[in-house]
PDB file of C-alpha atoms in Angstrom:
ATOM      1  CA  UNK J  26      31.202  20.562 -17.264  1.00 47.00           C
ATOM      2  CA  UNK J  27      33.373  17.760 -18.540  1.00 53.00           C
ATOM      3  CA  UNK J  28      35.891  16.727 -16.476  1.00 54.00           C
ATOM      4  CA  UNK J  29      34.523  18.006 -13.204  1.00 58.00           C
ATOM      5  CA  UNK J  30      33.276  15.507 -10.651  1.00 59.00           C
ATOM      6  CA  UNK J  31      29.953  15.637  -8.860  1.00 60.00           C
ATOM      7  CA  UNK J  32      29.761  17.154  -5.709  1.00 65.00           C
ATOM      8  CA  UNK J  33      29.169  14.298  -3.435  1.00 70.00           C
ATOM      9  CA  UNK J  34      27.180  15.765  -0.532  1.00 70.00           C
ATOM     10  CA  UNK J  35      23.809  13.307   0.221  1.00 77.00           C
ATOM     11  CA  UNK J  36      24.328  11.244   2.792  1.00 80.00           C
ATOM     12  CA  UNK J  37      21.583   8.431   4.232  1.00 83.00           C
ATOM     13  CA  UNK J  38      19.536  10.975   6.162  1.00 84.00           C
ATOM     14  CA  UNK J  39      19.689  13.606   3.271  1.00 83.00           C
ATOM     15  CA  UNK J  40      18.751  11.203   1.177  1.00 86.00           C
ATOM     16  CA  UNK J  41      15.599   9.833   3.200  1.00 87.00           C
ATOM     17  CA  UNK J  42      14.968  13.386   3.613  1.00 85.00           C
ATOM     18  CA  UNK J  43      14.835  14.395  -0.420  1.00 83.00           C
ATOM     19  CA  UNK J  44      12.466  11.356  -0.546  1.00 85.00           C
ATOM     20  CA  UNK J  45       9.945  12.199   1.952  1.00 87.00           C
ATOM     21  CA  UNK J  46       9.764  15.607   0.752  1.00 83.00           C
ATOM     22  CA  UNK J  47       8.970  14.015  -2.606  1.00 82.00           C
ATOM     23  CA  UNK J  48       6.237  11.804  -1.191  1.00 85.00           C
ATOM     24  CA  UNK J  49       4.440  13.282   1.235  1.00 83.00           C
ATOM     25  CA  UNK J  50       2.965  16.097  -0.457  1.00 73.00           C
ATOM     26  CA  UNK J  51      -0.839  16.987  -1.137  1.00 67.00           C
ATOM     27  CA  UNK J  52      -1.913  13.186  -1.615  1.00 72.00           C
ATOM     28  CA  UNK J  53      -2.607  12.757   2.534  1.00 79.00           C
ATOM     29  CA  UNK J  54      -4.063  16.069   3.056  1.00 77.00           C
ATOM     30  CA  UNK J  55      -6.680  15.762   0.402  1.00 78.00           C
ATOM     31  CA  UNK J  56      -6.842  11.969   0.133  1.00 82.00           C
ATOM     32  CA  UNK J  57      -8.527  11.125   3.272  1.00 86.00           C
ATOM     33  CA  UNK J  58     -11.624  12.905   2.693  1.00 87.00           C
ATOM     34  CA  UNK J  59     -11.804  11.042  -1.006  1.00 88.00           C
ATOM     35  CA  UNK J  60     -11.315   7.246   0.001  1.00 90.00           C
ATOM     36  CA  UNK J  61     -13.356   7.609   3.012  1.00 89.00           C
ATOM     37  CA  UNK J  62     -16.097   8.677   0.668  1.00 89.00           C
ATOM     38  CA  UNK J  63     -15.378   5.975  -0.978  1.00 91.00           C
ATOM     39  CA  UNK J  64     -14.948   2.941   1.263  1.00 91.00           C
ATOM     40  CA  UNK J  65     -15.576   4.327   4.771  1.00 88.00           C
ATOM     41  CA  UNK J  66     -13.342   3.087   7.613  1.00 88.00           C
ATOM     42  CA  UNK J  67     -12.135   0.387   5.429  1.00 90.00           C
ATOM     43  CA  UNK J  68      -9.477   2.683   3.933  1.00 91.00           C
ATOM     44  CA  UNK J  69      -7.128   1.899   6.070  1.00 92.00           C
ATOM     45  CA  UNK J  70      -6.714  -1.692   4.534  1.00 93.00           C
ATOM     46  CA  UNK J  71      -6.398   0.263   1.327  1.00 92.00           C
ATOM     47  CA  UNK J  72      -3.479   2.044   2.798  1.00 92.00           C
ATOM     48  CA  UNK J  73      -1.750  -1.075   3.620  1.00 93.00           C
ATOM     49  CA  UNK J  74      -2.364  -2.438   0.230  1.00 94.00           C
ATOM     50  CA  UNK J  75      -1.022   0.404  -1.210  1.00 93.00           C
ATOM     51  CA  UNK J  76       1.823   0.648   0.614  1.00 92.00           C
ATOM     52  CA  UNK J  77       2.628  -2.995  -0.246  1.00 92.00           C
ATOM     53  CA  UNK J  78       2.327  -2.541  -4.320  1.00 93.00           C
ATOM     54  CA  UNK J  79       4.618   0.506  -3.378  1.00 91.00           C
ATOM     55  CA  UNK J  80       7.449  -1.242  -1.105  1.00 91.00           C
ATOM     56  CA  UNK J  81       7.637  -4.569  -4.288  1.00 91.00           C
ATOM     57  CA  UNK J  82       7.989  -0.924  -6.502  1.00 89.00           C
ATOM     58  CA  UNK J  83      10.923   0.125  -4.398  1.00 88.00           C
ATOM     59  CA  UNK J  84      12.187  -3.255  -4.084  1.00 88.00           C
ATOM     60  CA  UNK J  85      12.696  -3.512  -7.675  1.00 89.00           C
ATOM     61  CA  UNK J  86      14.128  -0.169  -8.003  1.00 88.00           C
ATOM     62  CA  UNK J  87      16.432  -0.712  -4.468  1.00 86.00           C
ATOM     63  CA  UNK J  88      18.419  -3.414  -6.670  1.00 87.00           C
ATOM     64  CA  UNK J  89      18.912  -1.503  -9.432  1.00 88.00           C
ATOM     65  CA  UNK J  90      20.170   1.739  -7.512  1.00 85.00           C
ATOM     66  CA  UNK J  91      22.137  -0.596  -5.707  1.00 83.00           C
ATOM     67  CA  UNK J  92      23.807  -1.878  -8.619  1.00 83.00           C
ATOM     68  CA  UNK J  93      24.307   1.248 -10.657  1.00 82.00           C
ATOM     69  CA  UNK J  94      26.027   4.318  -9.122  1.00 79.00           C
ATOM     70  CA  UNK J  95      25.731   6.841 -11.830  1.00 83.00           C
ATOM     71  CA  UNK J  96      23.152   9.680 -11.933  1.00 83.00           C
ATOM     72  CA  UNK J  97      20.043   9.578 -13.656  1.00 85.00           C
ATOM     73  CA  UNK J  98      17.591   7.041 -12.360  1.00 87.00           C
ATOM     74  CA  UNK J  99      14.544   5.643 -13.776  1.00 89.00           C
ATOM     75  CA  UNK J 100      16.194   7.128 -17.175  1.00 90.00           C
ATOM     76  CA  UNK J 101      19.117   5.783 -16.486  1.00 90.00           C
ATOM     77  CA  UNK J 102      17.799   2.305 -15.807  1.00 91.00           C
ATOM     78  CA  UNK J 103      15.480   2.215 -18.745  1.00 91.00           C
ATOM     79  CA  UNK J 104      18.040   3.447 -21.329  1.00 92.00           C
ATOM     80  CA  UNK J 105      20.338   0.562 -19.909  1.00 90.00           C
ATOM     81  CA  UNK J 106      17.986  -1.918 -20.399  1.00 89.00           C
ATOM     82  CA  UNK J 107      16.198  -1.171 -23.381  1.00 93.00           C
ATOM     83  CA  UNK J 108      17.942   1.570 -24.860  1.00 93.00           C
ATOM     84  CA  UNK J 109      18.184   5.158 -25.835  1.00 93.00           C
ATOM     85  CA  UNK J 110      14.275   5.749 -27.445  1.00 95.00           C
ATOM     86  CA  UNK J 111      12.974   4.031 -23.873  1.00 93.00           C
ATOM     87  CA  UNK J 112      15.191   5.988 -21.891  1.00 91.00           C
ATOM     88  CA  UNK J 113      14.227   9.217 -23.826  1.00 94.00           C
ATOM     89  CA  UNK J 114      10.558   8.419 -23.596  1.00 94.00           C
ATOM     90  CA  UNK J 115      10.718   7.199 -19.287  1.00 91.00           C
ATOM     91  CA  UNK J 116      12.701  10.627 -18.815  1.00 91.00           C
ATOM     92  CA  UNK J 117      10.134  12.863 -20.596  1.00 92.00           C
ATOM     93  CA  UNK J 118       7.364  10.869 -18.451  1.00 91.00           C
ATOM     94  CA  UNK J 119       8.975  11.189 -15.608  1.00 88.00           C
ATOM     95  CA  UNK J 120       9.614  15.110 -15.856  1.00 87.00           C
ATOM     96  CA  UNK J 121       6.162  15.496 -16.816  1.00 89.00           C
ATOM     97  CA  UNK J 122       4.948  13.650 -14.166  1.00 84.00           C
ATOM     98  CA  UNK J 123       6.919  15.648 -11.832  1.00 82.00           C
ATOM     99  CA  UNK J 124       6.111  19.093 -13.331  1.00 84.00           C
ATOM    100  CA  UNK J 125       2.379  17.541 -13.105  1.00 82.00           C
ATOM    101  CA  UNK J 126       2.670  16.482  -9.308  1.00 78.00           C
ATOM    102  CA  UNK J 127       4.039  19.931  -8.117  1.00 80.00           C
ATOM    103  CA  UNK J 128       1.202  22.019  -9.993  1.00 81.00           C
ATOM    104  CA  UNK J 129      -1.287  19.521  -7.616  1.00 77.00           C
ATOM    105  CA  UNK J 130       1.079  20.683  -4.556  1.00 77.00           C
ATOM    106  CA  UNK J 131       0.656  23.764  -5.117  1.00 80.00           C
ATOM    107  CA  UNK J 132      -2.846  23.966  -5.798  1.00 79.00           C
ATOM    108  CA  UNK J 133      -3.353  22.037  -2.373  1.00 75.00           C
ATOM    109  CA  UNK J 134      -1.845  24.360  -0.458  1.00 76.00           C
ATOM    110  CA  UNK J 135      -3.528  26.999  -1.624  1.00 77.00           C
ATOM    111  CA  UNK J 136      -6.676  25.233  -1.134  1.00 74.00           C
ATOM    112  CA  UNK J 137      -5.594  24.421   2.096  1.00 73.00           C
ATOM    113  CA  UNK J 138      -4.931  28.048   2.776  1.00 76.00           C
ATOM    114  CA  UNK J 139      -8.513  28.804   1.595  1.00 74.00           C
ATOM    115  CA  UNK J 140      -9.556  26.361   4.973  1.00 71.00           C
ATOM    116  CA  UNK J 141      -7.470  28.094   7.359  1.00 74.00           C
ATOM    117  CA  UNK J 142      -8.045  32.082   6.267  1.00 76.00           C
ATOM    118  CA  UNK J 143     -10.899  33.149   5.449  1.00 76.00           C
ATOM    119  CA  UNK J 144     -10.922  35.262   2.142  1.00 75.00           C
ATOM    120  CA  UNK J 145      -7.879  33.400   1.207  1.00 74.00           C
ATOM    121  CA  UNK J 146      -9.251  31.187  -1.791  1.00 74.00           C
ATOM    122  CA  UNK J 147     -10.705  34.131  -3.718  1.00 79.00           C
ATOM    123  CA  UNK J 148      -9.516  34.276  -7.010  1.00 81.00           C
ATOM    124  CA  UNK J 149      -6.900  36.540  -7.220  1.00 84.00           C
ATOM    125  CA  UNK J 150      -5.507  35.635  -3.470  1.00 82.00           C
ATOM    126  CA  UNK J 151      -5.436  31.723  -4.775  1.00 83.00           C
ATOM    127  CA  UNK J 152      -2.866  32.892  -7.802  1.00 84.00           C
ATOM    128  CA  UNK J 153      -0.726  34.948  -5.789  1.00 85.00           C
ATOM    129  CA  UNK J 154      -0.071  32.175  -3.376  1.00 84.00           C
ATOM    130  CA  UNK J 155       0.457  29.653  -5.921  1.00 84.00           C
ATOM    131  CA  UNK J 156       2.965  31.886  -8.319  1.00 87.00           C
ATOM    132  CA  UNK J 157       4.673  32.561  -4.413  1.00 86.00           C
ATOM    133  CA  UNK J 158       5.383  29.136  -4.155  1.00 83.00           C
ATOM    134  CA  UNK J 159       6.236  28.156  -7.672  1.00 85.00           C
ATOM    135  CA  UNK J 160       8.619  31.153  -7.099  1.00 88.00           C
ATOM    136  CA  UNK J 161       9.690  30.088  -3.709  1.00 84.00           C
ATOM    137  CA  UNK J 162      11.320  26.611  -5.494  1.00 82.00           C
ATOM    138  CA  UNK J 163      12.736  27.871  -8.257  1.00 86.00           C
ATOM    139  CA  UNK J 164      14.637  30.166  -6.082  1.00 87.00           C
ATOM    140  CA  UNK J 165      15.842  27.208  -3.642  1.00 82.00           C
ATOM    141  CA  UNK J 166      17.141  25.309  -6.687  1.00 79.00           C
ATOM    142  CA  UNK J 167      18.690  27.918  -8.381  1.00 84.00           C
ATOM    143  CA  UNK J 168      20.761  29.220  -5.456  1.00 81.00           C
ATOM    144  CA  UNK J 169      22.789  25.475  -5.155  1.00 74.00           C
ATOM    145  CA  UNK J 170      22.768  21.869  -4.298  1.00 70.00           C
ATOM    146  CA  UNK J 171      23.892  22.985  -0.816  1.00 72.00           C
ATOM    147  CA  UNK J 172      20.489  25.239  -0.272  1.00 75.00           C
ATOM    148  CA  UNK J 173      18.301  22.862  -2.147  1.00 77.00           C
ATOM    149  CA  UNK J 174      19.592  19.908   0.034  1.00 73.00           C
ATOM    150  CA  UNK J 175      19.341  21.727   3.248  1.00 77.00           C
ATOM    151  CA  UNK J 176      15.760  23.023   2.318  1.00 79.00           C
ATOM    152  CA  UNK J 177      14.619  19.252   1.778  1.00 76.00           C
ATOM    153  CA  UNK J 178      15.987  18.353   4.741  1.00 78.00           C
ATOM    154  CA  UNK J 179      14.496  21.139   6.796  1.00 84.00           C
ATOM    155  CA  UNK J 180      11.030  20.453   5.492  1.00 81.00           C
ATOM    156  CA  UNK J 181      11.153  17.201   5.757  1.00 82.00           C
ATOM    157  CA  UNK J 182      11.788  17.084   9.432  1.00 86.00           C
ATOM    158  CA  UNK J 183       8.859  19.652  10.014  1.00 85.00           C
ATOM    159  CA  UNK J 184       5.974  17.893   7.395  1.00 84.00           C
ATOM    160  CA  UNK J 185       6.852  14.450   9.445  1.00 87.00           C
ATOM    161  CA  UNK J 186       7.136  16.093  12.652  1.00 89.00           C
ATOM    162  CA  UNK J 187       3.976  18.057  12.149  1.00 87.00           C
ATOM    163  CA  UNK J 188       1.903  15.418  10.962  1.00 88.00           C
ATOM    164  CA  UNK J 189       3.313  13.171  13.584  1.00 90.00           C
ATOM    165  CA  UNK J 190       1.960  15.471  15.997  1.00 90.00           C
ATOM    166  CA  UNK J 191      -1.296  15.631  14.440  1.00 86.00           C
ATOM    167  CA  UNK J 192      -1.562  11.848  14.170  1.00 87.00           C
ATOM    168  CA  UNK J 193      -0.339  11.246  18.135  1.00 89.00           C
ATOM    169  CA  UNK J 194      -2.385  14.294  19.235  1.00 88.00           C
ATOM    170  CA  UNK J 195      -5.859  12.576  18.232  1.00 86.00           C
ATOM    171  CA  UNK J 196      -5.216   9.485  19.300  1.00 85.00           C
ATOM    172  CA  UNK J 197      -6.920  10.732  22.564  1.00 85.00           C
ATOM    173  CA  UNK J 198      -9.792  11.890  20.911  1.00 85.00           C
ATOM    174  CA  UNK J 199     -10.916   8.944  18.688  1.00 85.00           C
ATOM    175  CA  UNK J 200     -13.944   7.862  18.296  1.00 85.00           C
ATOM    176  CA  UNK J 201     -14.248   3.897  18.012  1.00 85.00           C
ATOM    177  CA  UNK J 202     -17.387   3.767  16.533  1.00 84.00           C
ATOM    178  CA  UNK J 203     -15.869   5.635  13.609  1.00 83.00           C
ATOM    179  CA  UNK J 204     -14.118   2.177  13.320  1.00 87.00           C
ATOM    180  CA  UNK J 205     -16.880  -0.055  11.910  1.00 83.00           C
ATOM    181  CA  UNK J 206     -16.149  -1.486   8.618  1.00 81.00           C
ATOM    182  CA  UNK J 207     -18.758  -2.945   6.559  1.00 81.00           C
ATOM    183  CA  UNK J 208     -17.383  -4.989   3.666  1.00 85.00           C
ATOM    184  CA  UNK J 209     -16.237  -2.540   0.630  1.00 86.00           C
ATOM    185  CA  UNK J 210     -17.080  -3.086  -2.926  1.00 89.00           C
ATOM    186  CA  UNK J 211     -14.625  -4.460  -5.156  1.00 90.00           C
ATOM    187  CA  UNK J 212     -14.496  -1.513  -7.387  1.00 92.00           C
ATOM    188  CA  UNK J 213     -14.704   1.076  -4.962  1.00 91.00           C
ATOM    189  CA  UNK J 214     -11.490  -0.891  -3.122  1.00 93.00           C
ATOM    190  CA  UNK J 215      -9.788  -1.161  -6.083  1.00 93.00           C
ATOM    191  CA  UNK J 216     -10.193   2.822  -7.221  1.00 93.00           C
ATOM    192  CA  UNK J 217      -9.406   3.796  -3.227  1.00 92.00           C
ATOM    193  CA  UNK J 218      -6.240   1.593  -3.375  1.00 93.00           C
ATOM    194  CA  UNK J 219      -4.930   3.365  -7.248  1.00 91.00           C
ATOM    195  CA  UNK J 220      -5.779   6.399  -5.481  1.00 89.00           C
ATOM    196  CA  UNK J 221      -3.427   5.887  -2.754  1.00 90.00           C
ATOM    197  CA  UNK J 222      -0.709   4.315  -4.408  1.00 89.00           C
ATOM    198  CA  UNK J 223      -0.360   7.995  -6.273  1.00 83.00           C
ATOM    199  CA  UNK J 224      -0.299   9.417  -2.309  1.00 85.00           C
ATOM    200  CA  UNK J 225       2.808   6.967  -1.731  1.00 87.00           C
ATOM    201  CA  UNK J 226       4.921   8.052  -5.701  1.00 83.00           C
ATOM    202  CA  UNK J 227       7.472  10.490  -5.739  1.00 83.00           C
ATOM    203  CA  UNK J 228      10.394   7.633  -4.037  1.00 85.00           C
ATOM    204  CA  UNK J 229      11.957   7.002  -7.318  1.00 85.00           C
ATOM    205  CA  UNK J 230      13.076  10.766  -7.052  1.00 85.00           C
ATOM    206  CA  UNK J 231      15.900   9.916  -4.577  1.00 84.00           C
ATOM    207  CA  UNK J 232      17.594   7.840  -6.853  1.00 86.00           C
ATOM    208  CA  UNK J 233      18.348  10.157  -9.710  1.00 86.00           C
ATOM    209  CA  UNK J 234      21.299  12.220  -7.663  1.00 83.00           C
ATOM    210  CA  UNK J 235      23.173   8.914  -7.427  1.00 82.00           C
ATOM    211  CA  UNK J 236      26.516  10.735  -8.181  1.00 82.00           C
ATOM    212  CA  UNK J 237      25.712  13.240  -5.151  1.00 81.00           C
ATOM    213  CA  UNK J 238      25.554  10.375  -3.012  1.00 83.00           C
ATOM    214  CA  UNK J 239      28.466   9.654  -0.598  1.00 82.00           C
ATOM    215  CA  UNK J 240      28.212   6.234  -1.010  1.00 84.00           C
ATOM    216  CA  UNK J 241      25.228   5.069  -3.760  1.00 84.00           C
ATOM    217  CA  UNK J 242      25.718   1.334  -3.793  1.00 85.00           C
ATOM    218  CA  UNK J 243      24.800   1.290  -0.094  1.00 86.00           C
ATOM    219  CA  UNK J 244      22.883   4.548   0.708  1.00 87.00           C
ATOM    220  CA  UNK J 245      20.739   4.402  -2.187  1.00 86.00           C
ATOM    221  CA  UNK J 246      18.312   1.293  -1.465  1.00 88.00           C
ATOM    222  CA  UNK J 247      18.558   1.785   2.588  1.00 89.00           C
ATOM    223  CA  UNK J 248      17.199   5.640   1.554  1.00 89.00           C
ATOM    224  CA  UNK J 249      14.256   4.200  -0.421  1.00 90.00           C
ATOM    225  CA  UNK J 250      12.857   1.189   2.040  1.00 90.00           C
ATOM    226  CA  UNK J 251      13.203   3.506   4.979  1.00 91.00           C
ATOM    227  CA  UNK J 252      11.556   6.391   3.050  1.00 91.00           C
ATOM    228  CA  UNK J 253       8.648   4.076   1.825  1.00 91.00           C
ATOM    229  CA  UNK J 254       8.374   2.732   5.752  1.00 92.00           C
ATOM    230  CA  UNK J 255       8.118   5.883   7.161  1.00 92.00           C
ATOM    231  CA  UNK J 256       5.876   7.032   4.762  1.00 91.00           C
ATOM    232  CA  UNK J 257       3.712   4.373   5.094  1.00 91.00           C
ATOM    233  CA  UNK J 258       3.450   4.537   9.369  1.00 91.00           C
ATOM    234  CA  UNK J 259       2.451   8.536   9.382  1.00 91.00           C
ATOM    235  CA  UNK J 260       0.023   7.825   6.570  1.00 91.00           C
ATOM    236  CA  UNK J 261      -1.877   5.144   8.255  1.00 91.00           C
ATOM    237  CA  UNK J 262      -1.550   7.131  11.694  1.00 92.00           C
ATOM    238  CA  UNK J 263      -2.728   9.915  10.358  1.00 90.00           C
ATOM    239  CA  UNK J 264      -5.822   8.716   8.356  1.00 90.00           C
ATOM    240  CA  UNK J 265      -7.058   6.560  11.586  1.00 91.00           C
ATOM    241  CA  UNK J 266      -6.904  10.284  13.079  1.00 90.00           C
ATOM    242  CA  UNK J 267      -8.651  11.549  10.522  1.00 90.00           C
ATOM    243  CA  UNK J 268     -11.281   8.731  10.520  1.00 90.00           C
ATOM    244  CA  UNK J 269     -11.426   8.926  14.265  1.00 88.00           C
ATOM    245  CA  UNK J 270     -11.833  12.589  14.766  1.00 88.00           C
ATOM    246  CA  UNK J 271     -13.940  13.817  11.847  1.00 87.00           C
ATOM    247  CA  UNK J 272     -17.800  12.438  11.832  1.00 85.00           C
ATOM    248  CA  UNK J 273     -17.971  13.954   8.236  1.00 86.00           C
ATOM    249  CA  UNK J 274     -14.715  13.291   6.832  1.00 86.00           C
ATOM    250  CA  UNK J 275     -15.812  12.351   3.507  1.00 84.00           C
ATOM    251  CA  UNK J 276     -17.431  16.029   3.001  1.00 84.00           C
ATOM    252  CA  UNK J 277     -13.878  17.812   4.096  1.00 83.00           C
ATOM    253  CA  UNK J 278     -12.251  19.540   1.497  1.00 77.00           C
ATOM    254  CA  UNK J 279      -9.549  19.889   3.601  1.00 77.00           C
ATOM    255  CA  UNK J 280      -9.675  17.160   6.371  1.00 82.00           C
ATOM    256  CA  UNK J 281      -6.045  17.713   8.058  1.00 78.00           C
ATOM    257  CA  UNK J 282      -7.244  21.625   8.469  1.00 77.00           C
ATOM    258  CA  UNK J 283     -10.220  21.101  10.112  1.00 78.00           C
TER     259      UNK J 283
END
């Protein structure tokens, strides 16, 4: 409504929160399994590449959230800059790519179900759990900013925490030979690393609620190069887990499960 100020609610850990729920999603449950196929133990150096496109990424978009405290983000910036027909086509890419990363959540995790209960990735058993977690956000968001905020924060804390436990947990049990890296081929490095660097979006989503932020100028960027950092540490723990721990990992379809 005009005339009514934002409620300004996101703090630095809220907002580190809404971007680690935005990143780590289905990318480093299924991607493991997919660049190990393609480039064997030497994955890991395509984590760290990706992770450095990612942090110049965040860079560039730290100083602009820094410098602009109003709501709307990647829109926002590219409607500044270049104007209105930019901004208009940005925002419908960047809802669609949204819309297009939660369907691939979801799917995960009911792929990911499939691994864990048996009878679970029928047909009919796959939709239902899908449509129950479609249904699941669309509830969060619609009941407030409060709920939606303390939701992201909540499962936030238990994807890091869980997959920090997972990633600690198997350092006991590597296997070093699992470590030998032959040299990769260009292309396959190059299509491992573009792969990744999808595992590592969703930042940029912490910078649309700028006007929810208690203080955007300085919250904003601090939010987004310690979300990409932390990000980038469980990933590459838990994919030298993965590499040590699974002698087939290229053949799981659902490596973290197993």
């Amino acid at each position: 409504m005009p005339g009514v100020a934002p409620l300004r609610h996101l703090g630095p850990g809220r907002l580190i929160a809404v971007g680690l729920n935005s990143v780590i999603g289905g990318g480093i449950f299924i991607l493991p399994a997919t660049v190990a196929a393609l480039t064997g133990a030497a994955s890991l150096w395509g984590y760290l590449v990706a992770a450095c496109v990612v942090a110049g990424i965040g860079t560039a978009l730290g100083v602009l959230a820094g410098g602009v405290a109003s709501s709307g983000g990647p829109y926002l910036y590219a409607r500044r800059a270049f104007g209105p027909f930019t901004g208009f086509v940005v925002g419908w890419l960047f809802c669609l790519a949204r819309l297009s990363a939660m369907a691939n959540l979801m799917v995960g995790f009911a792929q990911y179900l499939g691994a864990l209960l048996p009878g679970a990735d029928a047909a009919w058993p796959r939709a239902a759990f899908i449509l129950l977690c479609a249904a699941g956000v669309v509830a969060t968001n619609i009941a407030g900013i409060r709920q939606t905020s303390g939701a992201s924060s909540l499962l936030a804390i238990v994807k890091v925490a869980t997959l920090l436990l997972l990633g600690l947990a198997g350092l006991f049990f590597l296997r070093p030979a699992a470590f030998a890296m032959a040299p990769p081929q260009p292309a396959a490095f190059l299509r491992t690393v573009l792969l990744l660097i999808y595992a590592f979006t969703g930042f940029e989503v912490l910078t649309v609620p700028a006007e929810e932020s208690l203080d955007p100028r300085r919250d904003m960027p601090r939010a987004l190069y310690a979300t990409i950092a932390i990000v980038s540490g469980v990933y590459l723990l838990v994919h030298a887990t993965s590499i040590g721990l699974l002698p087939d990992l290229a053949t799981e379809p659902a490596p973290l499960a197993s």
